Short mmCIF file of C-alpha atoms and ligand atoms in Angstrom, two decimals:
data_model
loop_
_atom_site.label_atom_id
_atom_site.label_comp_id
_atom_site.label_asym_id
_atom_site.label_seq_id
_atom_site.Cartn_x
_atom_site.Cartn_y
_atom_site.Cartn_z
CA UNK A 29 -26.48 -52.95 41.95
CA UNK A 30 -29.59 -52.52 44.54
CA UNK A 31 -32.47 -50.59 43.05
CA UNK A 32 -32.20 -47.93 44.80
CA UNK A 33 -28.36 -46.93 43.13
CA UNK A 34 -29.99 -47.58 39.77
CA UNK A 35 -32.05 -45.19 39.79
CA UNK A 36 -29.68 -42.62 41.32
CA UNK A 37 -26.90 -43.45 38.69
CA UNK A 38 -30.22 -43.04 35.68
CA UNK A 39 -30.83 -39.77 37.30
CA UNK A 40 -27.23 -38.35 37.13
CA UNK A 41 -27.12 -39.49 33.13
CA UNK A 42 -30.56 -37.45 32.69
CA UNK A 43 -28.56 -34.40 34.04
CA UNK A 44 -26.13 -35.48 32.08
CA UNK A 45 -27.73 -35.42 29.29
CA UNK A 46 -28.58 -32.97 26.71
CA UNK A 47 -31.03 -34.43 23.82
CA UNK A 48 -32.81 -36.69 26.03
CA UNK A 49 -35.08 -39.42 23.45
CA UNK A 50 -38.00 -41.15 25.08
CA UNK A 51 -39.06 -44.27 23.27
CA UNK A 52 -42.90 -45.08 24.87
CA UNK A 53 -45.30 -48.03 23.80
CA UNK A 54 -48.43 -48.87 25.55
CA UNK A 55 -46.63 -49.60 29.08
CA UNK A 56 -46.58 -46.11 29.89
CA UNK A 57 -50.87 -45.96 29.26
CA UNK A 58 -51.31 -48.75 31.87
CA UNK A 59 -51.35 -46.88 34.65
CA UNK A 60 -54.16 -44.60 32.65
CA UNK A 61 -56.09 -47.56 32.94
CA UNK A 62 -55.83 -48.43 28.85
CA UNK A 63 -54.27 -52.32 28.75
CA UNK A 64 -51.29 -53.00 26.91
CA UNK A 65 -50.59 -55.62 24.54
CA UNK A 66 -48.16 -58.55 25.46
CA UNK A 67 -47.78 -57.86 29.19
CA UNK A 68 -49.44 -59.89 31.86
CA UNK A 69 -52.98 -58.73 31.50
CA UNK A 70 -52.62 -57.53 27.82
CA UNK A 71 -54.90 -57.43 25.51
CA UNK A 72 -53.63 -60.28 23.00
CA UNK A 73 -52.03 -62.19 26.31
CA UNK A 74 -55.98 -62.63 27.43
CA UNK A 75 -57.18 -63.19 23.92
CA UNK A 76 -54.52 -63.84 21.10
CA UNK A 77 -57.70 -64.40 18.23
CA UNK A 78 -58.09 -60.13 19.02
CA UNK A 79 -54.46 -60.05 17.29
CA UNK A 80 -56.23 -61.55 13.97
CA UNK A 81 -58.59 -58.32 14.11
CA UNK A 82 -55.75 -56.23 14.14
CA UNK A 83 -54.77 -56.77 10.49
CA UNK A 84 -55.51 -54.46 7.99
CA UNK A 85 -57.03 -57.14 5.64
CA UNK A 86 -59.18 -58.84 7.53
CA UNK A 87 -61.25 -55.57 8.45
CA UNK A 88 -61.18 -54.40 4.51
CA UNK A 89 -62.17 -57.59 3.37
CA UNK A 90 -64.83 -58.77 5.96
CA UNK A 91 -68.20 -56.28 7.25
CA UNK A 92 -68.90 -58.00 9.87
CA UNK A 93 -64.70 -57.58 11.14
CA UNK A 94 -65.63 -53.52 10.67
CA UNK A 95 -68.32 -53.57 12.54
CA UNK A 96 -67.01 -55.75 15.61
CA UNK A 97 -64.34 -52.99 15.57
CA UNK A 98 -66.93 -49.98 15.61
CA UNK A 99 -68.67 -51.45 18.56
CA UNK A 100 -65.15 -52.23 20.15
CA UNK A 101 -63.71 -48.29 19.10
CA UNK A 102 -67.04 -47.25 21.10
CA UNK A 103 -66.25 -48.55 24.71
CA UNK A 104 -62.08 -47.93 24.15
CA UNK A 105 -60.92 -47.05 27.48
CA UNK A 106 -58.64 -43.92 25.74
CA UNK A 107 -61.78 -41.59 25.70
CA UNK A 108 -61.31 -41.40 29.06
CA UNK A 109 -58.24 -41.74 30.10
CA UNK A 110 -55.71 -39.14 32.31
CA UNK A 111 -52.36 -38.96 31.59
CA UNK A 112 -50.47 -40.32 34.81
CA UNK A 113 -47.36 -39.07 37.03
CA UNK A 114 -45.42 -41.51 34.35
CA UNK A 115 -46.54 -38.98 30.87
CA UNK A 116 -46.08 -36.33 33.10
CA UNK A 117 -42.49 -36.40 34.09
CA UNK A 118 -41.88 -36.62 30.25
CA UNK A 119 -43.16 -33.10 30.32
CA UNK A 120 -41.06 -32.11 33.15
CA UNK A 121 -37.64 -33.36 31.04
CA UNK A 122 -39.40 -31.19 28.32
CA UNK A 123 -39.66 -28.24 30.62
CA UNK A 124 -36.46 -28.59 31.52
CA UNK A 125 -34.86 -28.20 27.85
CA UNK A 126 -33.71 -31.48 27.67
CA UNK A 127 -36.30 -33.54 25.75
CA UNK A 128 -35.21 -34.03 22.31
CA UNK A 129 -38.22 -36.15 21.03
CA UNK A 130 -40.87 -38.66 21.96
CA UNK A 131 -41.47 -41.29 19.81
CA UNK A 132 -44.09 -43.02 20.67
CA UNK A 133 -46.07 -46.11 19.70
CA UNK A 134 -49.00 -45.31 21.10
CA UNK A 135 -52.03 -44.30 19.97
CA UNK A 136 -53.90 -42.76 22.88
CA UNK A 137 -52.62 -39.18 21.92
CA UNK A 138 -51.69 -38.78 26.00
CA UNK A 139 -48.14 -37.33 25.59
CA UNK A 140 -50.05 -34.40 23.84
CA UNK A 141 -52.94 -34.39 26.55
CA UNK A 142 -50.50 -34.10 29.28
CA UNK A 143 -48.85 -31.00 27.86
CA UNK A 144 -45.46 -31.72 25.71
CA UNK A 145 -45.16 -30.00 22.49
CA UNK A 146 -46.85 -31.35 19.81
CA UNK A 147 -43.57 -30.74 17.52
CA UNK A 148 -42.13 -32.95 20.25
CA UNK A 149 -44.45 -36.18 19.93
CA UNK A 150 -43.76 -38.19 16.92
CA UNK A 151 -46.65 -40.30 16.63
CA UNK A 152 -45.33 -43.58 14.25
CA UNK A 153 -48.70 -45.26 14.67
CA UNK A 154 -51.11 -42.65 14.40
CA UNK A 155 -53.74 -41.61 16.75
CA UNK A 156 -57.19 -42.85 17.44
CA UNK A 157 -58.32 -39.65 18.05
CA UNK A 158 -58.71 -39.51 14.28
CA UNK A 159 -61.10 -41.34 11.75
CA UNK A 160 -59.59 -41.87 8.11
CA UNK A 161 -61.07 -42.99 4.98
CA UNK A 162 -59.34 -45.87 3.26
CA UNK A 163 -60.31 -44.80 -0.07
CA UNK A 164 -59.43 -40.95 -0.30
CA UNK A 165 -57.54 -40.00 2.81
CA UNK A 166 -60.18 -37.53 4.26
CA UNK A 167 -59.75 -37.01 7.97
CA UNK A 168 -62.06 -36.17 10.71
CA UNK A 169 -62.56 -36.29 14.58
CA UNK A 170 -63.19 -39.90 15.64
CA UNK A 171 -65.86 -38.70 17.86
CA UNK A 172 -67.72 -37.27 14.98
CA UNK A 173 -67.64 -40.59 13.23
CA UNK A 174 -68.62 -42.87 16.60
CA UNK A 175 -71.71 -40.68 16.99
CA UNK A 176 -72.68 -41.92 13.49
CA UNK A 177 -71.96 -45.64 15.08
CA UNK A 178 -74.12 -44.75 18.26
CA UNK A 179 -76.98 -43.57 15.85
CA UNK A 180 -76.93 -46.68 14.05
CA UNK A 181 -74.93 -46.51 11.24
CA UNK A 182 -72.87 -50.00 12.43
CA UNK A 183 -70.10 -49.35 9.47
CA UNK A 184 -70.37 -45.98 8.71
CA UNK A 185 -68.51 -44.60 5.57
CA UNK A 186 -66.85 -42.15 4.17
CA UNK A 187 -69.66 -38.81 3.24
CA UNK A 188 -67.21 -37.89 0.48
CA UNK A 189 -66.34 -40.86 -1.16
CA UNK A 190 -68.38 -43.74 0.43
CA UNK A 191 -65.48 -45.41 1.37
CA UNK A 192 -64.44 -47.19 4.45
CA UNK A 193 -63.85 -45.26 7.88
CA UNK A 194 -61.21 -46.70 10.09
CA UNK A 195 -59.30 -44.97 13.03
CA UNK A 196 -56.29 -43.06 11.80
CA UNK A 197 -54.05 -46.21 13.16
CA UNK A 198 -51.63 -48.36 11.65
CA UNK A 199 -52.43 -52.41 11.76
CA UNK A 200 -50.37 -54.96 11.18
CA UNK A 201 -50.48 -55.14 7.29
CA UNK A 202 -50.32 -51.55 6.76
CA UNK A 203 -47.45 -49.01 5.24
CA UNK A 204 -45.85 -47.08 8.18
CA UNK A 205 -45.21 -43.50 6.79
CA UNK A 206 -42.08 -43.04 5.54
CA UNK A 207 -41.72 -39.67 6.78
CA UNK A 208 -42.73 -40.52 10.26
CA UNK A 209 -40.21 -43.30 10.44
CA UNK A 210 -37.19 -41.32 9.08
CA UNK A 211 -38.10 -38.61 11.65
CA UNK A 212 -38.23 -41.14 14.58
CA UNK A 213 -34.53 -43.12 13.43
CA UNK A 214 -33.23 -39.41 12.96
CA UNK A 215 -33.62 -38.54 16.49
CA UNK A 216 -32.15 -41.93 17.66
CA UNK A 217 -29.48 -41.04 15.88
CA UNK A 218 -29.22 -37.33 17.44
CA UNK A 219 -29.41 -38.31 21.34
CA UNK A 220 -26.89 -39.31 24.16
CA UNK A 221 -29.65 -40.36 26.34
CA UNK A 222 -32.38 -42.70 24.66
CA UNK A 223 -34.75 -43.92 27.55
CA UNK A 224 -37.35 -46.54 26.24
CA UNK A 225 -40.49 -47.03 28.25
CA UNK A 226 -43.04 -49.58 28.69
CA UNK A 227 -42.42 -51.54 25.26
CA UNK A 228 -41.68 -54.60 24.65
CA UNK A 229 -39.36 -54.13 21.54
CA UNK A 230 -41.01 -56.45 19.40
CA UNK A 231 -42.19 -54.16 16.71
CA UNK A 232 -39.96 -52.99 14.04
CA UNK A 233 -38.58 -50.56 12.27
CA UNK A 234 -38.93 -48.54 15.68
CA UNK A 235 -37.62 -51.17 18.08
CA UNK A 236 -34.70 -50.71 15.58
CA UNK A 237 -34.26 -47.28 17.07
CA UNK A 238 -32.55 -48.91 20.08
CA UNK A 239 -29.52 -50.61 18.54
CA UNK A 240 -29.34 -47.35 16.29
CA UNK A 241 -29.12 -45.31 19.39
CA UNK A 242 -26.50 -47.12 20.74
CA UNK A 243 -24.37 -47.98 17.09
CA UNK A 244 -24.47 -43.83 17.29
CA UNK A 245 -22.78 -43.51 20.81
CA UNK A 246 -26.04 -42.70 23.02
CA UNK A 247 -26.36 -44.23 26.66
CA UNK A 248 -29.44 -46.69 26.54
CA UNK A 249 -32.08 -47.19 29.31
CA UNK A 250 -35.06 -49.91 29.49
CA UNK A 251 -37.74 -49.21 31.86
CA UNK A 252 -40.16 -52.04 31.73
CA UNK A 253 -41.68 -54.65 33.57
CA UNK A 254 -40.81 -57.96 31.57
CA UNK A 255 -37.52 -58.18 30.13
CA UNK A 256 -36.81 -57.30 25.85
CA UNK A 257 -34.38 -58.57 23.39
CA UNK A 258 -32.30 -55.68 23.79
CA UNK A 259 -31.76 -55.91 27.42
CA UNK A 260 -27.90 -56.79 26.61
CA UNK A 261 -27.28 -53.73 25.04
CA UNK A 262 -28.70 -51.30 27.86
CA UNK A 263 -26.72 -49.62 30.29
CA UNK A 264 -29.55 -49.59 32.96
CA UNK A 265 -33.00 -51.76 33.37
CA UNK A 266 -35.32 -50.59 35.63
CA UNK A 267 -38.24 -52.84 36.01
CA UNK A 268 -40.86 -49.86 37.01
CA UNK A 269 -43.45 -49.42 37.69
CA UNK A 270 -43.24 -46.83 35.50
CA UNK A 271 -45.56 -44.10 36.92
CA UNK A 272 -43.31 -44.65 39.78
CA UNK A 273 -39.76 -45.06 38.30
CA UNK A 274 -40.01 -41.87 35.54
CA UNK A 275 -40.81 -39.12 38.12
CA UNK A 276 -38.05 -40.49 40.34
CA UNK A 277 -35.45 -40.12 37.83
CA UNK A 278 -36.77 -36.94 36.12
CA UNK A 279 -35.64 -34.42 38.61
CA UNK A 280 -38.17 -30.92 38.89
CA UNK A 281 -41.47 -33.19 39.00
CA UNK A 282 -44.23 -32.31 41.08
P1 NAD B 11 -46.58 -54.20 24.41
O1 NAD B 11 -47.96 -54.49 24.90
O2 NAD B 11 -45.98 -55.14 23.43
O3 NAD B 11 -45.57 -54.13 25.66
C1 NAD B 11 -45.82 -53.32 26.78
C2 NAD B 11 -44.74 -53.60 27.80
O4 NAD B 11 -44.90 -52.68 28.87
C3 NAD B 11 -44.81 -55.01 28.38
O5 NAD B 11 -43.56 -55.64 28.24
C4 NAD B 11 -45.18 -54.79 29.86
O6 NAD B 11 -44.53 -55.70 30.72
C5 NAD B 11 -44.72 -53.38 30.10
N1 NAD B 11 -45.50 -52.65 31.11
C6 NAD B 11 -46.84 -52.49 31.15
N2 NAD B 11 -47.21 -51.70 32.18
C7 NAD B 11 -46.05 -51.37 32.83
C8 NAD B 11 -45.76 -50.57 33.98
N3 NAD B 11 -46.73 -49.92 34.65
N4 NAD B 11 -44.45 -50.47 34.38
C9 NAD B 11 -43.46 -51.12 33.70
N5 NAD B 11 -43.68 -51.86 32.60
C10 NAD B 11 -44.96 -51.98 32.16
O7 NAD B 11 -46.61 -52.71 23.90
P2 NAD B 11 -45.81 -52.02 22.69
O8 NAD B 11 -44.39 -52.45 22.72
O9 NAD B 11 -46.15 -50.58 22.78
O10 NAD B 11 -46.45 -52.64 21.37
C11 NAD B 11 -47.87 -52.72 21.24
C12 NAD B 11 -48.45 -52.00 20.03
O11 NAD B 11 -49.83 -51.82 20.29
C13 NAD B 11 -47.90 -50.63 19.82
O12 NAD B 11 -47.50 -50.55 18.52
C14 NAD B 11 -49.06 -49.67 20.07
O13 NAD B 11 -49.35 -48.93 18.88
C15 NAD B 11 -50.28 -50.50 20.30
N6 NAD B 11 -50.99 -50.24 21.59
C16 NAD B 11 -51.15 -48.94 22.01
C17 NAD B 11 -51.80 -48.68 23.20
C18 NAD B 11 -51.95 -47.25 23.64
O14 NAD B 11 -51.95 -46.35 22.79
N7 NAD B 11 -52.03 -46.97 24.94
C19 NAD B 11 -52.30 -49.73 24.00
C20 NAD B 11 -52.14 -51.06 23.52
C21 NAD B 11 -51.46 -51.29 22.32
#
């Protein structure tokens, strides 16, 4: 099927639809300008030893890990990022009536910048938007916390507890929340449409969301550059890019 007819026959199923699921990862941010992970120019692609510094016990155990991700958290290209024409079709579909959910993997906190409903956006990773203390669970803006880092404290801490700060983020080695999770498999299982974007499926329990979807009777779509493990099970692929591909298939956009 040419390109073209794919994206016409995704466009009649989203009119189809009526509880439309969006499954995003950092694919969907690329076009903000904030890198993804594992595709061509991501993050851990360039520099796989910046996967080590992702885990939870390296950066309680080790200062000097803390601080190397203060100075990194200062410079993040989120602070000032734009959502793009790919987070804002999602709030078209939401406009529309048809978006059931977003669950997203990202952290950038763009799905709420661009305008969908916060009661929408299911966040399973958290947002760096947020500072949170390891110790007693106080939370506070990160930009509060990164002004402390700009006026010298280099691993600040926690001004209840003394604790230590981290972004309100989960790393490899850390409990998902349970809640979060069960609210993110419950709307797989309540949509006929789930369209995942700009992930590359590796990360579970939420990848799981995909052959849950589809176990429950929903029509699957992949949009996303390199191919996925679940590309079998999809009705449609459609390579994007996405900033492209989503407004063309979300009718009522622009
Ligand atoms: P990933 O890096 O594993 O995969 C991203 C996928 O998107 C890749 O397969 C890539 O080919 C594709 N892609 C990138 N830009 C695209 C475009 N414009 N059009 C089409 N496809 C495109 O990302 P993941 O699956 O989300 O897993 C990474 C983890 O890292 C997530 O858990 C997330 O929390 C975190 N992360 C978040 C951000 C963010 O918040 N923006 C950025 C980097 C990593």
């Amino acid at each position: 099927m040419s390109p073209a007819a794919t994206l016409d026959r995704v466009r009649s199923w989203i009119d189809a639809a009526r509880r439309v699921v969006v499954l995003t990862g950092a694919g969907i941010s690329t076009d903000s300008g904030i890198p993804d992970f594992r595709g061509p120019q991501g993050v851990w692609t360039r520099n796989p030893a910046a996967e080590k510094l992702s885990d939870i016990r390296h950066y309680v155990a080790d200062p000097e890990v803390r601080r190397a991700s203060w100075r990194s958290r200062l410079g993040h290209p989120a602070w000032g990022a734009q959502p793009n024409a790919g987070h804002l079709a999602l709030v078209a579909l939401e406009r529309r009536g048809m978006l059931h959910a977003i669950v997203t993997q990202n952290i950038d906190g763009l799905h709420l910048r661009a305008g969908n409903s916060p009661e929408l956006v299911i966040e399973v990773h958290g947002n760096l938007h947020r500072a949170v203390c390891l110790s007693c669970g106080r939370k506070g803006p990160m930009q509060e916390t990164l002004a402390r880092v700009r006026a010298g404290e280099a691993d600040p801490q926690c001004l209840e507890c003394g604790g230590i700060l981290k972004s309100d983020t989960i790393s490899f080695g850390q409990a998902l929340v349970p809640q979060v999770i069960e609210r993110a498999m419950a709307a797989a299982r309540d949509t006929d449409l789930l369209l995942t974007v700009g992930t590359s499926l590796q990360v579970f329990p939420v990848a799981g969301a995909v052959p849950l979807a589809r176990q429950c009777g929903a029509r699957v779509v992949i949009v996303n550059a390199q191919p996925t493990q679940f590309d079998a099970l999809a009705d449609a692929l459609l390579p994007g890019p996405i900033s492209i591909d989503l407004p063309l298939v979300v009718r009522g956009v622009g």
